[in-house]
DNA sequence: CGTCCACTTGACGCGGCTCAACAGCGGTGG
DNA sequence: CCACCGCTGTTGAGCCGCGTCAAGTGGACG
């Protein structure tokens, strides 16, 4: 159906906060600038060190942004999902990507060429404000992550990541908050700077204390949220 | 002398990267919007949780931006010096400061009211670009800090902070790079998430290995930079 | 149903934190 | 100017906890 093709495209622009101040006609103009692409789980979308030519907006799915260290470790910096964008650095500075992006599940993205987006920016300055707003939020998350890693106990870091996931990926059930985990145990470890084994042990402890319940490896039920503070 | 009063004011705007695209007349208009203030060492400029009404630009001196944790620890997030700005978050969002700012030495600042700055922004959109650029740089520093704290050994973190300080506050001498430390040992510890004792020990080790030389508590000479990689 | 990879659990060692004692330095007041 | 005091830095001893290595288990997917 023809009009469905349009719907599909609209999705990209409609749900994106940075375009939220534009009206319908303006959005339609933008649609023509967009290229879409779909990635499967574990596929690399951007590799650290590459030059970026697009601003990328996630339409559907989840990705992780991470750095690999020389000695084979991995630090996950962000988990991006629907509506989030990345590659914005190349818009102001002509720099290489400072981290890699990998799909955590089937993910469809929208790409806008650097030039096109710069034109949009000068045409609609409010988009710039929205981006600054989003960058500010990202900065605040990073600042909190540093505070956690620098000053908090390992237990507290586990609590924090559980609460963070509960907020972003949790649903309220009668027995508690059910989290659809975006990351594996190893992923969680790489997100908060621990090892897989330590995460595993800490979660087992929490389960023994009846604070959480692990459901397979993909879900966790938080039975008593208040014990995680 | 009258024209020196003007010079003094100019300093504020001239050396600030975010105004670097403006011409002389435009800068003069801005000068009228600015309030200046001087803080002594250890004075608090902003307290976490306060509402900000200004964008603050450092004219002269150094400050630290930090968070205090419930159990009395401190995480230093940034060291700002001449030309750096803070308080930008209040410009896009009406939020409280997420960290405190304290003068590390005698520091003079320039303040521009929120409304005034928003007007500037819409008048000179390039200022917005400059701010995004600076925010991007800040994000990159935070991302690297997280990678360091999450994946690197304590030794490597000490090396990194020495190299960072060498770059920002060091001068090349014949015997090596002489660093004018912005932070005390305790400050360094709070910057990279260690304890005072550990920093002290690690620096003593480096001195024994003849890689650095401590000169009082305020200066460090890096004799062999290449051993710090 | 079988294979493989991720997760779990245990044992162990090392390294950074804690506690404690002391030294050095700067600031203050007599 | 000196004496005192408090804060920061140094150094030592000991402990605890996380990382490492290793073995065994379980779930996901073909």
Short mmCIF file of N, CA and C in Angstrom, two decimals, chain B residues 2-135:
data_model
loop_
_atom_site.label_atom_id
_atom_site.label_comp_id
_atom_site.label_asym_id
_atom_site.label_seq_id
_atom_site.Cartn_x
_atom_site.Cartn_y
_atom_site.Cartn_z
N UNK B 2 41.47 55.64 31.94
CA UNK B 2 40.15 55.23 31.49
C UNK B 2 40.17 54.05 30.54
N UNK B 3 41.07 54.11 29.58
CA UNK B 3 41.02 53.06 28.57
C UNK B 3 41.48 51.72 29.14
N UNK B 4 42.11 51.76 30.28
CA UNK B 4 42.51 50.49 30.88
C UNK B 4 41.32 49.78 31.49
N UNK B 5 40.39 50.55 31.98
CA UNK B 5 39.16 49.96 32.48
C UNK B 5 38.50 49.14 31.37
N UNK B 6 38.53 49.71 30.17
CA UNK B 6 37.97 48.99 29.03
C UNK B 6 38.75 47.72 28.74
N UNK B 7 40.07 47.85 28.80
CA UNK B 7 40.90 46.67 28.56
C UNK B 7 40.50 45.55 29.49
N UNK B 8 40.39 45.90 30.73
CA UNK B 8 40.05 44.90 31.73
C UNK B 8 38.77 44.17 31.36
N UNK B 9 37.80 44.95 30.88
CA UNK B 9 36.55 44.34 30.51
C UNK B 9 36.69 43.48 29.25
N UNK B 10 37.44 43.99 28.33
CA UNK B 10 37.62 43.26 27.09
C UNK B 10 38.15 41.84 27.33
N UNK B 11 39.08 41.78 28.24
CA UNK B 11 39.69 40.49 28.55
C UNK B 11 38.64 39.39 28.62
N UNK B 12 37.56 39.70 29.31
CA UNK B 12 36.50 38.73 29.50
C UNK B 12 36.00 38.15 28.20
N UNK B 13 35.74 39.01 27.26
CA UNK B 13 35.11 38.55 26.03
C UNK B 13 36.13 38.11 24.99
N UNK B 14 37.27 38.74 25.00
CA UNK B 14 38.26 38.47 23.96
C UNK B 14 38.82 37.06 24.02
N UNK B 15 39.05 36.59 25.21
CA UNK B 15 39.75 35.33 25.31
C UNK B 15 38.80 34.14 25.37
N UNK B 16 37.52 34.39 25.19
CA UNK B 16 36.56 33.32 25.34
C UNK B 16 36.24 32.69 23.99
N UNK B 17 36.52 31.40 23.84
CA UNK B 17 36.29 30.74 22.55
C UNK B 17 34.88 30.90 22.02
N UNK B 18 33.88 30.90 22.92
CA UNK B 18 32.52 30.94 22.40
C UNK B 18 32.18 32.27 21.75
N UNK B 19 32.97 33.31 22.02
CA UNK B 19 32.73 34.59 21.37
C UNK B 19 33.74 34.86 20.25
N UNK B 20 34.50 33.86 19.92
CA UNK B 20 35.63 34.10 19.02
C UNK B 20 35.20 34.49 17.61
N UNK B 21 33.92 34.25 17.28
CA UNK B 21 33.48 34.58 15.93
C UNK B 21 32.89 35.98 15.82
N UNK B 22 32.87 36.70 16.94
CA UNK B 22 32.27 38.04 16.92
C UNK B 22 33.33 39.10 16.64
N UNK B 23 32.91 40.21 16.06
CA UNK B 23 33.86 41.30 15.81
C UNK B 23 33.89 42.28 16.99
N UNK B 24 34.70 43.28 16.86
CA UNK B 24 34.96 44.17 17.98
C UNK B 24 33.70 44.89 18.47
N UNK B 25 32.90 45.38 17.53
CA UNK B 25 31.69 46.11 17.92
C UNK B 25 30.72 45.19 18.66
N UNK B 26 30.60 44.00 18.15
CA UNK B 26 29.68 43.06 18.77
C UNK B 26 30.14 42.73 20.20
N UNK B 27 31.44 42.57 20.34
CA UNK B 27 31.98 42.29 21.67
C UNK B 27 31.67 43.42 22.63
N UNK B 28 31.79 44.65 22.13
CA UNK B 28 31.54 45.80 22.99
C UNK B 28 30.11 45.84 23.50
N UNK B 29 29.19 45.38 22.63
CA UNK B 29 27.80 45.34 23.08
C UNK B 29 27.63 44.34 24.23
N UNK B 30 28.35 43.25 24.11
CA UNK B 30 28.22 42.21 25.12
C UNK B 30 28.76 42.65 26.47
N UNK B 31 29.81 43.45 26.40
CA UNK B 31 30.47 43.88 27.63
C UNK B 31 29.49 44.50 28.62
N UNK B 32 28.51 45.20 28.07
CA UNK B 32 27.55 45.86 28.95
C UNK B 32 26.64 44.89 29.69
N UNK B 33 26.60 43.66 29.19
CA UNK B 33 25.72 42.67 29.81
C UNK B 33 26.42 41.91 30.93
N UNK B 34 27.69 42.17 31.07
CA UNK B 34 28.51 41.32 31.93
C UNK B 34 28.68 41.89 33.34
N UNK B 35 28.55 41.01 34.32
CA UNK B 35 28.93 41.35 35.69
C UNK B 35 30.16 40.55 36.07
N UNK B 36 31.06 41.18 36.76
CA UNK B 36 32.28 40.50 37.15
C UNK B 36 32.31 40.29 38.66
N UNK B 37 33.07 39.28 39.05
CA UNK B 37 33.19 39.01 40.48
C UNK B 37 34.49 38.24 40.71
N UNK B 38 35.07 38.44 41.89
CA UNK B 38 36.34 37.77 42.20
C UNK B 38 36.15 36.88 43.43
N UNK B 39 36.68 35.68 43.35
CA UNK B 39 36.60 34.75 44.47
C UNK B 39 38.00 34.38 44.95
N UNK B 40 38.12 34.21 46.25
CA UNK B 40 39.38 33.78 46.82
C UNK B 40 39.48 32.25 46.83
N UNK B 41 40.69 31.77 46.97
CA UNK B 41 40.93 30.33 47.09
C UNK B 41 39.98 29.71 48.11
N UNK B 42 39.43 28.55 47.74
CA UNK B 42 38.53 27.77 48.59
C UNK B 42 37.11 28.34 48.72
N UNK B 43 36.85 29.45 48.10
CA UNK B 43 35.48 29.97 48.14
C UNK B 43 34.59 29.20 47.18
N UNK B 44 33.37 28.99 47.62
CA UNK B 44 32.38 28.29 46.79
C UNK B 44 31.71 29.29 45.85
N UNK B 45 31.70 28.97 44.58
CA UNK B 45 31.07 29.85 43.60
C UNK B 45 29.64 29.42 43.34
N UNK B 46 29.46 28.11 43.21
CA UNK B 46 28.11 27.57 43.04
C UNK B 46 28.00 26.33 43.91
N UNK B 47 26.85 26.18 44.55
CA UNK B 47 26.62 25.00 45.37
C UNK B 47 25.63 24.08 44.66
N UNK B 48 25.97 22.81 44.64
CA UNK B 48 25.11 21.81 44.02
C UNK B 48 23.67 21.98 44.53
N UNK B 49 22.72 21.96 43.61
CA UNK B 49 21.33 22.08 44.01
C UNK B 49 20.76 23.47 43.87
N UNK B 50 21.63 24.45 43.74
CA UNK B 50 21.16 25.83 43.54
C UNK B 50 20.60 26.02 42.13
N UNK B 51 19.69 26.96 42.00
CA UNK B 51 19.24 27.35 40.67
C UNK B 51 20.19 28.39 40.12
N UNK B 52 20.55 28.23 38.87
CA UNK B 52 21.50 29.14 38.25
C UNK B 52 20.76 30.21 37.48
N UNK B 53 21.27 31.42 37.55
CA UNK B 53 20.64 32.50 36.80
C UNK B 53 21.58 33.07 35.75
N UNK B 54 22.82 32.57 35.73
CA UNK B 54 23.81 33.13 34.82
C UNK B 54 24.60 32.05 34.11
N UNK B 55 25.11 32.44 32.97
CA UNK B 55 26.21 31.68 32.39
C UNK B 55 27.48 32.31 32.96
N UNK B 56 28.37 31.47 33.44
CA UNK B 56 29.59 31.98 34.06
C UNK B 56 30.80 31.64 33.20
N UNK B 57 31.61 32.64 32.95
CA UNK B 57 32.83 32.43 32.18
C UNK B 57 34.02 32.80 33.05
N UNK B 58 35.03 31.97 33.05
CA UNK B 58 36.19 32.25 33.89
C UNK B 58 37.13 33.18 33.15
N UNK B 59 37.45 34.24 33.82
CA UNK B 59 38.33 35.23 33.24
C UNK B 59 39.77 34.95 33.61
N UNK B 60 39.95 34.54 34.83
CA UNK B 60 41.29 34.34 35.35
C UNK B 60 41.22 33.42 36.56
N UNK B 61 42.10 32.45 36.62
CA UNK B 61 42.10 31.56 37.76
C UNK B 61 41.67 30.15 37.40
N UNK B 62 41.47 29.34 38.43
CA UNK B 62 41.09 27.94 38.24
C UNK B 62 40.02 27.56 39.26
N UNK B 63 39.11 26.72 38.83
CA UNK B 63 38.09 26.21 39.75
C UNK B 63 37.96 24.70 39.55
N UNK B 64 37.41 24.05 40.56
CA UNK B 64 37.08 22.64 40.38
C UNK B 64 35.56 22.48 40.45
N UNK B 65 35.04 21.56 39.65
CA UNK B 65 33.62 21.22 39.67
C UNK B 65 33.53 19.82 40.26
N UNK B 66 32.70 19.65 41.29
CA UNK B 66 32.70 18.36 42.00
C UNK B 66 31.34 18.05 42.59
N UNK B 67 31.16 16.77 42.89
CA UNK B 67 29.98 16.30 43.59
C UNK B 67 30.39 15.72 44.93
N UNK B 68 29.66 16.00 45.95
CA UNK B 68 29.89 15.37 47.25
C UNK B 68 28.91 14.22 47.43
N UNK B 69 29.42 13.08 47.88
CA UNK B 69 28.53 11.94 48.09
C UNK B 69 28.06 11.93 49.54
N UNK B 70 27.03 11.11 49.79
CA UNK B 70 26.42 11.05 51.10
C UNK B 70 27.43 10.64 52.17
N UNK B 71 28.32 9.71 51.81
CA UNK B 71 29.27 9.21 52.80
C UNK B 71 30.55 10.03 52.84
N UNK B 72 30.46 11.29 52.43
CA UNK B 72 31.57 12.20 52.65
C UNK B 72 32.69 12.17 51.63
N UNK B 73 32.50 11.39 50.58
CA UNK B 73 33.52 11.40 49.54
C UNK B 73 33.25 12.52 48.55
N UNK B 74 34.23 12.76 47.69
CA UNK B 74 34.09 13.82 46.71
C UNK B 74 34.59 13.34 45.35
N UNK B 75 33.81 13.59 44.32
CA UNK B 75 34.27 13.28 42.97
C UNK B 75 34.43 14.56 42.19
N UNK B 76 35.65 14.83 41.76
CA UNK B 76 35.91 16.01 40.94
C UNK B 76 35.66 15.67 39.49
N UNK B 77 34.85 16.48 38.83
CA UNK B 77 34.47 16.19 37.43
C UNK B 77 35.28 17.01 36.44
N UNK B 78 35.51 18.27 36.77
CA UNK B 78 36.23 19.13 35.85
C UNK B 78 37.15 20.07 36.61
N UNK B 79 38.19 20.49 35.94
CA UNK B 79 38.95 21.64 36.37
C UNK B 79 38.80 22.67 35.27
N UNK B 80 38.17 23.78 35.60
CA UNK B 80 37.96 24.82 34.61
C UNK B 80 38.96 25.95 34.83
N UNK B 81 39.44 26.51 33.73
CA UNK B 81 40.31 27.68 33.88
C UNK B 81 39.96 28.70 32.80
N UNK B 82 40.80 29.70 32.71
CA UNK B 82 40.54 30.86 31.85
C UNK B 82 39.89 30.50 30.51
N UNK B 83 38.73 31.08 30.25
CA UNK B 83 38.05 30.86 28.99
C UNK B 83 36.96 29.81 29.06
N UNK B 84 37.02 28.94 30.05
CA UNK B 84 35.98 27.92 30.20
C UNK B 84 34.71 28.54 30.77
N UNK B 85 33.59 27.88 30.49
CA UNK B 85 32.32 28.37 31.02
C UNK B 85 31.59 27.26 31.74
N UNK B 86 30.65 27.64 32.58
CA UNK B 86 29.76 26.65 33.19
C UNK B 86 28.42 27.32 33.52
N UNK B 87 27.47 26.49 33.91
CA UNK B 87 26.13 27.00 34.14
C UNK B 87 25.30 26.98 32.87
N UNK B 88 25.85 26.37 31.82
CA UNK B 88 25.13 26.39 30.54
C UNK B 88 23.85 25.56 30.59
N UNK B 89 23.80 24.61 31.52
CA UNK B 89 22.63 23.75 31.56
C UNK B 89 21.35 24.54 31.81
N UNK B 90 21.48 25.56 32.64
CA UNK B 90 20.29 26.34 32.99
C UNK B 90 19.76 27.10 31.78
N UNK B 91 20.56 27.19 30.73
CA UNK B 91 20.11 27.95 29.56
C UNK B 91 19.06 27.20 28.76
N UNK B 92 19.20 25.88 28.68
CA UNK B 92 18.25 25.10 27.89
C UNK B 92 17.16 24.52 28.77
N UNK B 93 17.56 24.13 29.95
CA UNK B 93 16.61 23.50 30.85
C UNK B 93 16.62 24.32 32.13
N UNK B 94 15.52 24.33 32.81
CA UNK B 94 15.46 25.09 34.04
C UNK B 94 15.79 24.17 35.21
N UNK B 95 17.06 23.83 35.29
CA UNK B 95 17.44 22.83 36.28
C UNK B 95 18.42 23.35 37.31
N UNK B 96 18.51 22.59 38.40
CA UNK B 96 19.47 22.93 39.43
C UNK B 96 20.86 22.50 39.01
N UNK B 97 21.85 23.14 39.60
CA UNK B 97 23.23 22.75 39.34
C UNK B 97 23.44 21.33 39.84
N UNK B 98 24.08 20.50 39.03
CA UNK B 98 24.29 19.12 39.43
C UNK B 98 25.65 18.92 40.09
N UNK B 99 26.41 20.00 40.20
CA UNK B 99 27.68 19.93 40.93
C UNK B 99 28.04 21.29 41.50
N UNK B 100 28.94 21.28 42.46
CA UNK B 100 29.41 22.52 43.06
C UNK B 100 30.66 23.00 42.35
N UNK B 101 30.92 24.29 42.50
CA UNK B 101 32.14 24.89 41.93
C UNK B 101 32.88 25.62 43.04
N UNK B 102 34.17 25.34 43.14
CA UNK B 102 35.00 25.97 44.18
C UNK B 102 36.27 26.51 43.55
N UNK B 103 36.68 27.69 43.98
CA UNK B 103 37.89 28.30 43.45
C UNK B 103 39.12 27.57 43.99
N UNK B 104 40.03 27.21 43.10
CA UNK B 104 41.28 26.55 43.52
C UNK B 104 42.36 27.59 43.81
N UNK B 105 42.14 28.80 43.33
CA UNK B 105 43.05 29.93 43.55
C UNK B 105 42.21 31.18 43.33
N UNK B 106 42.83 32.34 43.49
CA UNK B 106 42.06 33.57 43.24
C UNK B 106 41.54 33.55 41.81
N UNK B 107 40.24 33.72 41.68
CA UNK B 107 39.59 33.54 40.38
C UNK B 107 38.59 34.65 40.12
N UNK B 108 38.69 35.24 38.93
CA UNK B 108 37.69 36.26 38.56
C UNK B 108 36.80 35.71 37.47
N UNK B 109 35.53 35.95 37.60
CA UNK B 109 34.57 35.40 36.65
C UNK B 109 33.72 36.50 36.02
N UNK B 110 33.15 36.18 34.87
CA UNK B 110 32.19 37.05 34.20
C UNK B 110 30.86 36.34 34.16
N UNK B 111 29.79 37.07 34.45
CA UNK B 111 28.47 36.46 34.44
C UNK B 111 27.57 37.16 33.44
N UNK B 112 26.83 36.37 32.69
CA UNK B 112 25.83 36.91 31.78
C UNK B 112 24.49 36.32 32.15
N UNK B 113 23.50 37.17 32.37
CA UNK B 113 22.18 36.71 32.75
C UNK B 113 21.59 35.77 31.70
N UNK B 114 20.81 34.84 32.20
CA UNK B 114 20.20 33.83 31.35
C UNK B 114 19.47 34.44 30.15
N UNK B 115 18.60 35.41 30.43
CA UNK B 115 17.81 36.07 29.36
C UNK B 115 18.74 36.72 28.35
N UNK B 116 19.71 37.49 28.86
CA UNK B 116 20.64 38.18 27.96
C UNK B 116 21.34 37.19 27.05
N UNK B 117 21.75 36.10 27.63
CA UNK B 117 22.50 35.15 26.82
C UNK B 117 21.62 34.48 25.79
N UNK B 118 20.37 34.22 26.18
CA UNK B 118 19.45 33.63 25.21
C UNK B 118 19.22 34.57 24.03
N UNK B 119 19.17 35.86 24.32
CA UNK B 119 19.06 36.82 23.24
C UNK B 119 20.28 36.77 22.33
N UNK B 120 21.44 36.73 22.95
CA UNK B 120 22.67 36.63 22.16
C UNK B 120 22.64 35.42 21.25
N UNK B 121 22.17 34.33 21.82
CA UNK B 121 22.14 33.07 21.08
C UNK B 121 21.28 33.20 19.81
N UNK B 122 20.12 33.83 19.95
CA UNK B 122 19.26 33.91 18.77
C UNK B 122 19.78 34.96 17.79
N UNK B 123 20.54 35.93 18.32
CA UNK B 123 21.11 36.96 17.45
C UNK B 123 22.32 36.43 16.69
N UNK B 124 23.15 35.66 17.38
CA UNK B 124 24.36 35.10 16.78
C UNK B 124 24.35 33.58 16.91
N UNK B 125 23.71 32.91 15.99
CA UNK B 125 23.58 31.45 16.11
C UNK B 125 24.94 30.75 16.18
N UNK B 126 25.96 31.40 15.67
CA UNK B 126 27.28 30.77 15.71
C UNK B 126 27.76 30.51 17.13
N UNK B 127 27.31 31.34 18.05
CA UNK B 127 27.67 31.11 19.45
C UNK B 127 27.15 29.74 19.87
N UNK B 128 25.94 29.41 19.42
CA UNK B 128 25.40 28.10 19.74
C UNK B 128 26.27 26.98 19.21
N UNK B 129 26.76 27.14 18.00
CA UNK B 129 27.64 26.13 17.44
C UNK B 129 28.89 25.95 18.29
N UNK B 130 29.45 27.09 18.70
CA UNK B 130 30.66 27.04 19.53
C UNK B 130 30.38 26.31 20.85
N UNK B 131 29.21 26.55 21.39
CA UNK B 131 28.87 25.88 22.65
C UNK B 131 28.74 24.38 22.44
N UNK B 132 28.07 24.01 21.35
CA UNK B 132 27.95 22.57 21.06
C UNK B 132 29.33 21.94 20.90
N UNK B 133 30.20 22.67 20.24
CA UNK B 133 31.56 22.16 20.05
C UNK B 133 32.21 21.91 21.40
N UNK B 134 32.09 22.89 22.27
CA UNK B 134 32.70 22.75 23.59
C UNK B 134 32.04 21.62 24.37
N UNK B 135 30.72 21.51 24.30
CA UNK B 135 30.04 20.42 24.99
C UNK B 135 30.52 19.07 24.46
#
